[in-house]
Amino acid sequence: MQNNVLILDFGSQYTQLIARRVRELNIFCEIKPYNKVPQDMSVYKAVILSGSPYSVRAEDAPHPDLSQIKGKIPLLGVCYGAQYLAHFHGGKVAPSNTREYGRARLASIKNDEPFFYEITDGSQVWMSHSDTIKELPKNAVVLASTGDVKNAAYRIDGEQTYAIQFHPEVYHTTQGKLILENFLVHIAGIEQSWTPDAFVDTTVAGLKKTVGNDKVILGLSGGVDSTVAAVLLHKAIGNHLHCIFVNNGLLRKNEFQDVLDQYEHMGLNVKGVDASARFLDALAGESDPEKKRKIIGKVFIDVFNDEAHMVEDAKWLAQGTIYPDVIESVSVTGGPSATIKSHHNVGGLPDYMKLKVVEPLKMLFKDEVRRVGASMKIDDERLGRHPFPGPGLAIRILGDITREKVAILQEVDSIFINGLREWGLYDQVWQAGAMLLPVHSVGVMGDERTYEKCVALRAVESTDGMTADWVDLPYEFLQKTSNEIINKVPGVNRVVYDISSKPPATIEWE
């Protein structure tokens, strides 16, 4: 990639938002842990320091080596980053006497500075810190203040080093994107050339160079990520790509055949493998969510190992891993961030499987994957398909997995998803599904008392899955769907709707 921006992550909950805002400017960026600064900085045109849950005054505060960056490459410190640049370069950071969290208004803006070009006095910003910069380094110039924060923005004389105590990446900073554009485009001089078409050209060229004439096996799921990955690889290596769609017994109703039918006319070399009994037998009696994911991952690898032996001289396993998978599975900071859950398609392969891994989408967010797919003329219906978890219904059945439970949830899910389509709601929802809960509740049907299962419906809106909010579906739709599920799915007598957001909840229940 050319015109890269490096974001050094200190563990802030907003770091991924910085990356998204930069990419919205058609500028490529990547996140690295603060303690793993790349030795070769020549590929980076600018660096951004993120916020952090830490105080710069703490003994264990994140302390990166900026010797190859500060004063040499355009640098922007955000929140903790701004305090870091002050505290360790002659300024003073102290606990704040006033609450500095939430909305604030910029004042005394130096509009003649390129950093605040076209930013207006009174512009709303979002503060989120308990410390404040009391004194700036001697060679620093204040660029803006707020009612409570004198040094809300500053720069260092003789350097292209800027710092702000607010968060330009969040929605509540109304001109935040323009501030980032001013820094990256007008100060750092970065071209806004990272587009879906450019990504396709660069990635295809990279795949040709990396893979060459080797054969690649790709696990198709029917979802957006694996489909886009397959088309990218097909552009690069043609029929050297061998796609395999595995039925793990945990797919949606009729999905195995439906997906195979969809790919029939795409020109891809696709083989369907029904390994449902193998997965379900391995899962029998296991109710721990992480162990279920690990079992599915292991069986998935075993199945691919068997299939790989049928493809002579296969050298690579391709996966549709995307950026949120990587971020949620591995602490990007090497410390402050927590691992939320493991993803079945993230990580290395066992030693016995002699395949190297290729992940053409691992630096993209979900909405970026869709835009790349659209640039390659993949049809809207396939690109608009809701995300579906790799472990399938296994993580939507809380508790142990049985064939009976899978069959019940498939029927419930089918009613819910088809209903969303019939009511014109499907495209208004980012992801939807049903969960089978490990509880029974008392009900009554006719004159008979029932003691049957409860299901939860979940529908969320999001852009990349990093954050999500529940969708306010029409009561009439929920009423009709609930009635249809209870009347048509034996064993279910209660339906609830999940109205929790991410965070604090996750999109899936396991």
Coordinates of C-alpha atoms in Angstrom, one line a residue:
M1 CA 0.0 0.0 0.0
Q2 CA 1.1 3.6 -0.7
N3 CA 0.2 6.7 1.3
N4 CA -0.3 4.6 4.5
V5 CA -1.3 6.1 7.8
L6 CA -0.1 4.4 10.9
I7 CA -2.4 4.5 14.0
L8 CA -0.6 3.5 17.2
D9 CA -3.2 2.0 19.6
F10 CA -2.9 2.7 23.3
G11 CA -6.1 0.6 24.1
S12 CA -8.8 3.2 23.4
Q13 CA -12.3 2.0 22.7
Y14 CA -12.3 4.5 19.8
T15 CA -9.2 3.4 18.0
Q16 CA -11.1 1.5 15.3
L17 CA -13.3 4.6 14.7
I18 CA -10.2 6.5 13.9
A19 CA -9.3 3.9 11.3
R20 CA -12.8 4.1 9.8
R21 CA -12.8 7.9 9.6
V22 CA -9.4 7.9 7.9
R23 CA -10.5 5.3 5.3
E24 CA -13.7 7.3 4.6
L25 CA -11.3 9.9 3.3
N26 CA -10.0 7.3 0.8
I27 CA -6.8 7.0 2.6
F28 CA -5.5 3.6 3.7
C29 CA -4.5 3.2 7.4
E30 CA -3.6 0.4 9.7
I31 CA -3.5 -0.1 13.4
K32 CA -0.5 -1.3 15.3
P33 CA 0.1 -1.8 19.0
Y34 CA 1.9 1.2 20.6
N35 CA 4.8 -1.1 21.7
K36 CA 5.3 -2.5 18.2
V37 CA 6.3 0.5 16.1
P38 CA 7.4 -0.8 12.7
Q39 CA 11.2 -0.5 12.2
D40 CA 10.7 0.6 8.6
M41 CA 8.6 3.8 8.7
S42 CA 9.3 4.8 5.1
V43 CA 5.9 3.5 3.9
Y44 CA 4.0 5.8 6.3
K45 CA 3.1 9.4 5.4
A46 CA 1.5 10.2 8.8
V47 CA 1.1 8.8 12.3
I48 CA -1.9 9.1 14.7
L49 CA -1.6 8.4 18.4
S50 CA -4.9 7.1 19.9
G51 CA -6.5 7.6 23.2
S52 CA -6.1 5.3 26.1
P53 CA -7.8 4.2 29.4
Y54 CA -4.4 4.9 31.0
S55 CA -3.1 8.1 32.5
V56 CA 0.3 9.4 31.2
R57 CA 1.2 10.0 34.8
A58 CA 0.8 6.3 35.7
E59 CA 4.0 4.2 36.2
D60 CA 2.7 1.6 33.7
A61 CA 1.5 4.1 31.2
P62 CA 2.0 3.1 27.5
H63 CA 5.4 4.6 26.4
P64 CA 6.2 4.1 22.7
D65 CA 9.5 4.9 21.0
L66 CA 8.7 7.9 18.8
S67 CA 12.3 8.5 17.8
Q68 CA 11.6 7.6 14.1
I69 CA 8.4 9.6 14.1
K70 CA 8.2 12.8 16.0
G71 CA 9.7 15.7 14.0
K72 CA 10.3 13.4 11.0
I73 CA 6.7 12.4 10.0
P74 CA 3.5 14.4 10.4
L75 CA 2.1 13.3 13.7
L76 CA -1.3 13.8 15.4
G77 CA -1.9 13.0 19.1
V78 CA -5.5 12.4 20.1
C79 CA -6.5 12.6 23.8
Y80 CA -4.0 10.4 25.5
G81 CA -1.7 11.0 22.5
A82 CA -1.9 14.7 23.0
Q83 CA -1.2 14.4 26.7
Y84 CA 1.7 12.0 26.0
L85 CA 3.3 14.5 23.6
A86 CA 3.0 17.2 26.3
H87 CA 4.0 15.2 29.4
F88 CA 7.1 13.6 27.9
H89 CA 8.4 16.7 26.1
G90 CA 8.5 19.4 28.7
G91 CA 4.8 20.1 29.4
K92 CA 2.7 19.2 32.4
V93 CA -0.3 16.9 32.7
A94 CA -2.4 16.8 35.9
P95 CA -5.7 15.6 37.1
S96 CA -8.5 17.8 35.9
N97 CA -10.5 19.9 38.4
T98 CA -13.5 19.9 36.2
R99 CA -15.4 17.1 34.5
E100 CA -14.1 16.7 30.9
Y101 CA -16.4 14.1 29.4
G102 CA -19.0 14.7 26.8
R103 CA -19.8 17.6 24.5
A104 CA -17.8 20.8 24.4
R105 CA -17.4 23.8 22.1
L106 CA -14.2 24.9 20.5
A107 CA -13.3 28.6 21.0
S108 CA -10.4 30.9 20.1
I109 CA -9.7 28.8 17.0
K110 CA -6.7 29.8 14.9
N111 CA -8.4 29.6 11.6
D112 CA -5.3 30.8 9.7
E113 CA -3.7 27.5 10.7
P114 CA -4.1 24.7 8.0
F115 CA -5.1 22.3 10.8
F116 CA -8.3 24.2 11.5
Y117 CA -9.1 25.3 7.9
E118 CA -12.8 25.9 7.6
I119 CA -13.4 24.9 11.2
T120 CA -15.8 27.3 12.9
D121 CA -15.8 28.8 16.4
G122 CA -18.3 27.0 18.5
S123 CA -17.8 23.7 16.7
Q124 CA -18.9 20.8 18.9
V125 CA -16.3 18.3 20.0
W126 CA -16.3 15.2 22.3
M127 CA -14.1 15.1 25.3
S128 CA -13.3 11.9 27.2
H129 CA -10.5 12.2 29.8
S130 CA -9.8 12.7 33.5
D131 CA -6.4 14.4 33.1
T132 CA -5.7 17.7 31.4
I133 CA -2.7 19.5 29.9
K134 CA -1.8 22.2 32.4
E135 CA 1.3 23.4 30.6
L136 CA 2.5 22.9 27.0
P137 CA 6.1 22.2 25.9
K138 CA 8.0 25.5 25.4
N139 CA 7.9 25.3 21.6
A140 CA 4.1 24.6 21.5
V141 CA 1.5 26.9 20.1
V142 CA -2.2 26.8 21.3
L143 CA -4.6 26.4 18.4
A144 CA -7.9 26.2 20.2
S145 CA -9.6 26.0 23.6
T146 CA -12.9 25.1 25.1
G147 CA -14.8 26.5 28.1
D148 CA -13.0 24.1 30.5
V149 CA -9.9 23.1 28.5
K150 CA -7.4 25.9 27.7
N151 CA -5.0 23.6 25.7
A152 CA -7.7 21.7 23.6
A153 CA -5.5 21.8 20.5
Y154 CA -1.8 22.7 19.9
R155 CA 1.1 22.2 17.5
I156 CA 4.8 22.1 17.9
D157 CA 6.9 24.8 16.2
G158 CA 9.3 23.5 13.6
E159 CA 7.5 20.2 13.3
Q160 CA 4.4 18.8 11.7
T161 CA 3.3 17.6 15.1
Y162 CA -0.3 18.4 16.2
A163 CA -2.3 17.4 19.2
I164 CA -5.9 17.6 20.4
Q165 CA -7.5 16.6 23.7
F166 CA -10.9 15.8 22.0
H167 CA -11.9 12.9 19.8
P168 CA -12.3 13.8 16.1
E169 CA -13.3 10.2 15.2
V170 CA -16.6 10.1 17.1
Y171 CA -20.0 11.2 15.7
H172 CA -20.4 13.9 18.4
T173 CA -17.4 15.8 17.0
T174 CA -19.4 17.4 14.2
Q175 CA -16.4 18.6 12.1
G176 CA -14.1 15.8 13.2
K177 CA -13.8 14.3 9.7
L178 CA -12.8 17.7 8.3
I179 CA -10.1 18.1 11.0
L180 CA -8.7 14.7 10.1
E181 CA -8.8 15.7 6.4
N182 CA -7.0 18.9 7.1
F183 CA -4.2 17.0 8.9
L184 CA -3.8 14.2 6.4
V185 CA -4.4 15.9 3.1
H186 CA -3.4 19.6 3.7
I187 CA -0.6 19.1 6.2
A188 CA 0.7 15.5 5.5
G189 CA 0.0 15.9 1.7
I190 CA -1.5 12.4 1.4
E191 CA -3.4 11.6 -1.8
Q192 CA -7.0 10.4 -1.4
S193 CA -6.5 7.5 -3.8
W194 CA -7.5 4.4 -1.7
T195 CA -10.7 3.4 -3.5
P196 CA -12.4 0.0 -4.0
D197 CA -11.1 -0.2 -7.5
A198 CA -7.6 0.6 -6.3
F199 CA -7.9 -2.1 -3.6
V200 CA -8.9 -4.7 -6.2
D201 CA -6.0 -3.8 -8.5
T202 CA -3.5 -3.8 -5.7
T203 CA -4.8 -7.0 -4.1
V204 CA -5.1 -9.0 -7.3
A205 CA -1.5 -8.0 -8.2
G206 CA -0.4 -9.0 -4.7
L207 CA -2.1 -12.3 -4.8
K208 CA -0.5 -13.1 -8.2
K209 CA 2.9 -12.4 -6.8
T210 CA 2.3 -14.3 -3.5
V211 CA 0.4 -17.3 -4.8
G212 CA 1.8 -17.6 -8.3
N213 CA 0.7 -20.8 -10.0
D214 CA 0.0 -22.6 -6.7
K215 CA -3.4 -24.1 -6.0
V216 CA -5.6 -22.5 -3.3
I217 CA -8.5 -24.0 -1.4
L218 CA -11.1 -21.6 -0.1
G219 CA -14.0 -22.3 2.2
L220 CA -17.1 -20.7 0.9
S221 CA -19.9 -19.9 3.2
G222 CA -22.3 -18.1 0.9
G223 CA -21.7 -14.9 2.8
V224 CA -20.3 -11.6 1.7
D225 CA -16.7 -12.0 2.9
S226 CA -16.0 -15.4 1.5
T227 CA -17.7 -14.5 -1.8
V228 CA -15.7 -11.3 -2.3
A229 CA -12.5 -13.2 -1.3
A230 CA -13.3 -15.9 -3.9
V231 CA -13.9 -13.4 -6.7
L232 CA -10.6 -11.6 -5.9
L233 CA -8.7 -14.9 -5.9
H234 CA -10.4 -16.0 -9.1
K235 CA -9.3 -12.8 -10.7
A236 CA -5.8 -13.5 -9.7
I237 CA -5.4 -17.2 -10.3
G238 CA -8.5 -18.4 -12.1
N239 CA -9.1 -22.2 -11.9
H240 CA -6.2 -22.7 -9.6
L241 CA -8.7 -21.7 -6.9
H242 CA -10.7 -24.6 -5.6
C243 CA -13.8 -23.5 -3.5
I244 CA -15.3 -25.8 -1.0
F245 CA -18.7 -25.2 0.7
V246 CA -19.0 -27.3 3.8
N247 CA -22.3 -28.2 5.4
N248 CA -21.5 -28.3 9.1
G249 CA -25.1 -29.1 10.0
L250 CA -25.5 -25.7 11.6
L251 CA -26.5 -23.7 8.5
R252 CA -29.9 -22.0 8.0
K253 CA -32.8 -24.0 6.6
N254 CA -32.0 -25.3 3.0
E255 CA -28.9 -23.1 2.9
F256 CA -26.5 -25.8 1.7
Q257 CA -28.3 -26.4 -1.6
D258 CA -29.3 -22.7 -2.0
V259 CA -25.7 -21.5 -1.7
L260 CA -24.5 -24.1 -4.2
D261 CA -27.2 -23.0 -6.6
Q262 CA -26.2 -19.3 -6.2
Y263 CA -22.6 -20.0 -7.2
E264 CA -23.4 -22.2 -10.1
H265 CA -23.3 -19.3 -12.6
M266 CA -20.4 -17.3 -11.1
G267 CA -17.7 -19.3 -12.9
L268 CA -16.1 -20.4 -9.7
N269 CA -14.9 -24.0 -9.2
V270 CA -17.1 -25.0 -6.2
K271 CA -17.5 -28.4 -4.5
G272 CA -20.1 -29.1 -1.8
V273 CA -19.1 -31.3 1.1
D274 CA -21.8 -32.5 3.5
A275 CA -19.9 -33.0 6.8
S276 CA -22.9 -32.3 9.1
A277 CA -22.8 -35.6 11.0
R278 CA -19.1 -35.1 11.7
F279 CA -19.6 -31.7 13.2
L280 CA -22.7 -32.6 15.2
D281 CA -21.2 -35.8 16.6
A282 CA -18.1 -33.8 17.7
L283 CA -20.3 -31.2 19.5
A284 CA -22.5 -33.7 21.3
G285 CA -22.7 -32.9 25.0
E286 CA -20.6 -29.7 24.9
S287 CA -22.3 -26.5 26.2
D288 CA -19.3 -24.1 26.8
P289 CA -19.4 -21.4 24.1
E290 CA -15.6 -21.2 23.6
K291 CA -15.2 -25.0 23.5
K292 CA -18.0 -25.2 20.9
R293 CA -16.1 -22.7 18.7
K294 CA -12.9 -24.6 19.2
I295 CA -14.5 -27.9 18.3
I296 CA -16.1 -26.4 15.1
G297 CA -12.7 -24.8 14.2
K298 CA -10.9 -28.2 14.6
V299 CA -13.5 -30.2 12.6
F300 CA -13.5 -27.4 10.0
I301 CA -9.7 -27.8 9.7
D302 CA -9.9 -31.6 9.6
V303 CA -12.5 -31.5 6.8
F304 CA -10.3 -29.2 4.8
N305 CA -7.3 -31.4 5.4
D306 CA -9.2 -34.3 3.9
E307 CA -10.3 -32.2 1.0
A308 CA -6.8 -30.7 0.5
H309 CA -5.5 -34.2 -0.1
M310 CA -8.0 -34.5 -3.0
V311 CA -6.7 -31.4 -4.6
E312 CA -3.2 -32.4 -5.9
D313 CA -0.4 -30.0 -4.9
A314 CA -2.7 -27.6 -3.0
K315 CA -0.5 -25.1 -1.2
W316 CA -2.8 -22.5 0.3
L317 CA -5.9 -22.2 2.4
A318 CA -7.8 -18.9 1.7
Q319 CA -10.1 -17.4 4.3
G320 CA -12.5 -14.5 4.4
T321 CA -11.2 -13.1 7.6
I322 CA -11.9 -9.4 8.0
Y323 CA -10.5 -6.7 10.3
P324 CA -13.1 -6.9 13.1
D325 CA -12.4 -10.7 13.3
V326 CA -8.7 -9.9 13.9
I327 CA -9.4 -7.1 16.3
E328 CA -11.8 -9.0 18.4
S329 CA -9.7 -12.2 18.5
V330 CA -6.3 -10.7 19.3
S331 CA -5.6 -7.7 21.6
V332 CA -4.4 -5.1 19.2
T333 CA -2.5 -3.3 21.9
G334 CA -0.8 -6.3 23.4
G335 CA -2.1 -5.2 26.7
P336 CA -5.1 -2.9 27.5
S337 CA -7.6 -4.3 25.1
A338 CA -9.5 -7.5 26.0
T339 CA -10.1 -10.5 23.8
I340 CA -13.9 -10.6 23.5
K341 CA -14.2 -14.0 21.8
S342 CA -12.3 -16.2 19.4
H343 CA -13.2 -16.5 15.8
H344 CA -13.1 -19.8 14.1
N345 CA -11.2 -18.5 11.1
V346 CA -8.5 -16.5 12.8
G347 CA -5.1 -17.9 13.7
G348 CA -2.7 -20.4 12.6
L349 CA -3.2 -23.9 11.2
P350 CA -2.0 -27.1 12.9
D351 CA 1.4 -28.4 11.9
Y352 CA 0.0 -31.5 10.2
M353 CA -1.9 -29.4 7.7
K354 CA 0.7 -28.3 5.2
L355 CA -1.2 -25.3 3.9
K356 CA -0.2 -21.7 4.1
V357 CA -3.0 -19.1 4.8
V358 CA -4.0 -16.3 2.5
E359 CA -6.5 -13.7 3.8
P360 CA -7.1 -11.0 1.1
L361 CA -9.7 -9.1 3.2
K362 CA -8.1 -9.1 6.6
M363 CA -7.6 -5.4 6.6
L364 CA -11.1 -4.4 5.6
F365 CA -14.2 -3.6 7.6
K366 CA -17.5 -5.2 6.5
D367 CA -18.9 -2.1 4.6
E368 CA -15.5 -1.9 2.8
V369 CA -15.8 -5.5 1.7
R370 CA -19.3 -4.7 0.3
R371 CA -17.9 -1.7 -1.7
V372 CA -15.1 -3.9 -3.1
G373 CA -17.6 -6.5 -4.1
A374 CA -19.8 -3.9 -5.8
S375 CA -16.7 -2.6 -7.7
M376 CA -16.3 -6.2 -9.1
K377 CA -20.0 -6.3 -10.2
I378 CA -21.1 -8.9 -7.6
D379 CA -24.9 -8.8 -7.5
D380 CA -26.6 -6.6 -4.8
E381 CA -28.6 -9.5 -3.3
R382 CA -25.5 -11.4 -2.4
L383 CA -23.6 -8.3 -1.2
G384 CA -26.6 -7.4 0.9
R385 CA -26.8 -10.7 2.7
H386 CA -26.7 -10.4 6.4
P387 CA -23.5 -11.6 8.2
F388 CA -23.8 -15.1 9.5
P389 CA -21.4 -16.5 12.1
G390 CA -18.8 -19.1 11.0
P391 CA -19.9 -21.5 13.8
G392 CA -23.4 -21.1 12.5
L393 CA -26.4 -21.9 14.7
A394 CA -24.0 -23.5 17.3
I395 CA -23.5 -20.2 18.9
R396 CA -27.2 -19.3 18.7
I397 CA -28.2 -22.5 20.6
L398 CA -27.2 -21.7 24.2
G399 CA -26.1 -24.9 25.8
D400 CA -25.4 -28.2 24.2
I401 CA -26.2 -29.0 20.6
T402 CA -28.6 -31.7 19.4
R403 CA -30.1 -32.4 16.0
E404 CA -33.6 -31.6 17.4
K405 CA -32.5 -28.2 18.6
V406 CA -30.9 -27.4 15.3
A407 CA -34.1 -28.3 13.5
I408 CA -36.2 -26.2 15.8
L409 CA -33.9 -23.1 15.4
Q410 CA -33.8 -23.5 11.6
E411 CA -37.6 -23.3 11.4
V412 CA -37.7 -20.3 13.8
D413 CA -34.9 -18.5 11.9
S414 CA -36.5 -19.2 8.6
I415 CA -39.8 -17.6 9.7
F416 CA -38.0 -14.6 11.1
I417 CA -35.7 -13.9 8.1
N418 CA -38.4 -14.6 5.5
G419 CA -40.7 -12.3 7.4
L420 CA -38.1 -9.5 7.3
R421 CA -37.9 -9.9 3.5
E422 CA -41.7 -10.0 3.1
W423 CA -42.2 -6.8 5.1
G424 CA -39.4 -5.0 3.3
L425 CA -37.3 -4.8 6.5
Y426 CA -34.4 -7.0 5.5
D427 CA -32.2 -4.3 4.0
Q428 CA -32.9 -2.0 7.0
V429 CA -31.2 -4.5 9.3
W430 CA -27.5 -5.2 9.3
Q431 CA -27.8 -8.6 11.0
A432 CA -30.7 -10.7 12.3
G433 CA -31.2 -14.1 13.7
A434 CA -32.9 -16.2 16.4
M435 CA -31.4 -17.7 19.5
L436 CA -32.6 -20.9 21.2
L437 CA -32.5 -20.4 25.0
P438 CA -31.7 -23.1 27.5
V439 CA -34.9 -22.5 29.4
H440 CA -38.4 -23.9 29.4
S441 CA -41.4 -21.8 30.3
V442 CA -45.1 -22.6 31.1
G443 CA -47.6 -21.9 28.4
V444 CA -51.1 -22.8 27.4
M445 CA -52.3 -24.0 24.0
G446 CA -56.0 -24.7 23.8
D447 CA -56.9 -26.2 27.1
E448 CA -53.5 -27.8 27.5
R449 CA -50.6 -26.7 29.7
T450 CA -47.3 -26.6 27.9
Y451 CA -43.7 -26.5 29.2
E452 CA -41.6 -25.7 26.1
K453 CA -38.7 -23.8 24.8
C454 CA -38.2 -20.0 24.5
V455 CA -36.5 -18.3 21.5
A456 CA -35.1 -14.8 21.3
L457 CA -35.1 -12.7 18.1
R458 CA -32.2 -10.3 17.5
A459 CA -31.9 -7.6 14.8
V460 CA -29.2 -4.9 14.9
E461 CA -28.0 -2.0 12.8
S462 CA -24.3 -1.4 12.4
T463 CA -21.7 -0.6 9.8
D464 CA -18.9 -3.0 10.7
G465 CA -20.0 -5.1 13.7
M466 CA -17.6 -3.2 16.1
T467 CA -20.6 -1.4 17.6
A468 CA -24.3 -2.1 17.0
D469 CA -27.7 -1.0 18.2
W470 CA -31.0 -3.0 18.2
V471 CA -33.5 -2.2 15.5
D472 CA -36.9 -0.9 16.5
L473 CA -39.0 -3.3 14.4
P474 CA -42.7 -2.6 14.0
Y475 CA -44.8 -4.1 16.7
E476 CA -47.2 -5.5 14.1
F477 CA -44.3 -7.4 12.5
L478 CA -43.1 -8.8 15.8
Q479 CA -46.6 -9.8 16.8
K480 CA -47.2 -11.7 13.5
T481 CA -43.7 -13.3 13.6
S482 CA -44.2 -14.4 17.2
N483 CA -47.6 -15.9 16.5
E484 CA -46.3 -17.7 13.4
I485 CA -43.3 -19.2 15.3
I486 CA -45.4 -20.5 18.2
N487 CA -48.1 -21.9 15.9
K488 CA -45.8 -23.5 13.3
V489 CA -42.7 -24.7 15.3
P490 CA -43.5 -27.5 17.7
G491 CA -41.6 -27.2 21.0
V492 CA -41.6 -23.4 21.2
N493 CA -44.2 -21.5 23.3
R494 CA -42.5 -18.2 24.0
V495 CA -40.8 -15.6 21.8
V496 CA -38.8 -12.6 23.1
Y497 CA -37.0 -9.7 21.4
D498 CA -33.5 -8.6 22.3
I499 CA -33.2 -4.8 22.8
S500 CA -29.6 -4.7 24.0
S501 CA -26.8 -2.8 22.1
K502 CA -23.1 -3.6 21.5
P503 CA -21.5 -2.7 23.8
P504 CA -22.3 -3.8 26.5
A505 CA -23.8 -6.9 24.8
T506 CA -22.3 -8.7 21.7
I507 CA -24.4 -9.2 18.6
E508 CA -24.4 -13.0 19.1
W509 CA -25.3 -14.5 22.4
E510 CA -22.3 -16.8 22.6

